[in-house]
């Protein structure tokens, strides 16, 4: 299957700082990337969908000014959590889809905000 | 009504038994269906995709699709403790959006 990487895999930051998470499709061109958040023992929650070269579409209740998404190329999307607070601590997972139907997930980034 | 519904479980089966996971969806025009497995603390990984009515087999896994009943299932034969995970059903709707179920937690008891 296709390979999607995420960096960093784990990050700890102080409250009020910004954190950038990168999502890369390594062996295919991702026309669409998705960003999810998952709290412990809860299901995946879609935050936003981004298409290369256009603005991301955010799900209801997700603040677009707090979670900045950039999908500048067909292999890279970034999620920046701005002014992070402890309640933003979560497991952030990206997925990517190219010309095929399937979404392939990255390994996830665990964010802890102190 | 949610787009994709799954029984959250937990579902427990003894080692060697068949585990049956079920999923229903609301968008009758959906054409693409996926099963993902998610181990605790890890991201989901694709197990199978199915697009046509009937059964699709891959090793110990069989996906079953019934579009008339808007129902898709995953059977795991000869269940192993390593199959213990949460299984997510995903459906690609007519609007090109993906919808995920909340997942079914499976425990295979040695």
CSV table of N, CA and C in Angstrom, one decimal, chain B residues 4 20 24 26 28 31 33-34 41 46-47 52 54-55 62 71 80-81 84 101 104-105:
chain,number,residue,atom,x,y,z
B,4,UNK,N,-22.5,6.4,8.9
B,4,UNK,CA,-22.0,5.0,9.0
B,4,UNK,C,-22.2,4.6,10.5
B,20,UNK,N,-17.2,-11.6,13.6
B,20,UNK,CA,-18.0,-11.0,12.6
B,20,UNK,C,-18.3,-9.5,13.0
B,24,UNK,N,-23.5,-0.5,8.8
B,24,UNK,CA,-24.5,-0.1,7.9
B,24,UNK,C,-24.2,1.4,7.5
B,26,UNK,N,-25.8,5.0,5.3
B,26,UNK,CA,-27.1,5.7,4.9
B,26,UNK,C,-27.2,6.2,3.5
B,28,UNK,N,-27.3,5.7,0.0
B,28,UNK,CA,-27.6,4.5,-0.9
B,28,UNK,C,-26.7,4.5,-2.2
B,31,UNK,N,-20.4,3.8,-3.3
B,31,UNK,CA,-19.8,2.8,-4.2
B,31,UNK,C,-18.6,2.1,-3.6
B,33,UNK,N,-16.1,1.0,-0.2
B,33,UNK,CA,-16.3,0.6,1.2
B,33,UNK,C,-14.9,0.0,1.7
B,34,UNK,N,-14.6,0.4,2.9
B,34,UNK,CA,-13.2,0.0,3.4
B,34,UNK,C,-13.3,-0.4,4.8
B,41,UNK,N,-3.4,3.2,20.4
B,41,UNK,CA,-2.2,4.1,20.3
B,41,UNK,C,-1.6,4.3,18.9
B,46,UNK,N,-5.2,0.1,6.5
B,46,UNK,CA,-6.2,-0.5,5.6
B,46,UNK,C,-6.1,-2.0,5.6
B,47,UNK,N,-7.2,-2.7,5.8
B,47,UNK,CA,-7.3,-4.1,5.7
B,47,UNK,C,-7.8,-4.5,4.3
B,52,UNK,N,-18.0,-4.2,-5.0
B,52,UNK,CA,-19.1,-4.9,-5.7
B,52,UNK,C,-19.8,-5.7,-4.7
B,54,UNK,N,-21.3,-8.8,-2.8
B,54,UNK,CA,-20.8,-10.2,-2.7
B,54,UNK,C,-19.7,-10.2,-1.7
B,55,UNK,N,-18.9,-11.3,-1.8
B,55,UNK,CA,-17.8,-11.5,-0.9
B,55,UNK,C,-16.5,-11.2,-1.6
B,62,UNK,N,-12.6,-11.7,5.1
B,62,UNK,CA,-13.6,-11.7,4.1
B,62,UNK,C,-14.5,-10.5,4.3
B,71,UNK,N,-25.3,-2.6,3.7
B,71,UNK,CA,-24.7,-3.3,4.8
B,71,UNK,C,-23.4,-3.8,4.3
B,80,UNK,N,-7.0,-14.6,15.9
B,80,UNK,CA,-5.8,-14.6,16.7
B,80,UNK,C,-5.8,-13.5,17.7
B,81,UNK,N,-5.1,-13.7,18.8
B,81,UNK,CA,-5.0,-12.6,19.8
B,81,UNK,C,-4.4,-11.3,19.1
B,84,UNK,N,-6.8,-8.5,18.0
B,84,UNK,CA,-7.5,-7.7,18.9
B,84,UNK,C,-7.1,-6.2,18.6
B,101,UNK,N,-17.1,5.0,10.6
B,101,UNK,CA,-17.9,4.6,11.7
B,101,UNK,C,-17.1,4.8,13.0
B,104,UNK,N,-15.5,-0.8,16.0
B,104,UNK,CA,-15.9,-1.9,16.9
B,104,UNK,C,-14.7,-2.4,17.5
B,105,UNK,N,-14.7,-2.5,18.8
B,105,UNK,CA,-13.5,-3.0,19.6
B,105,UNK,C,-13.6,-4.6,19.6
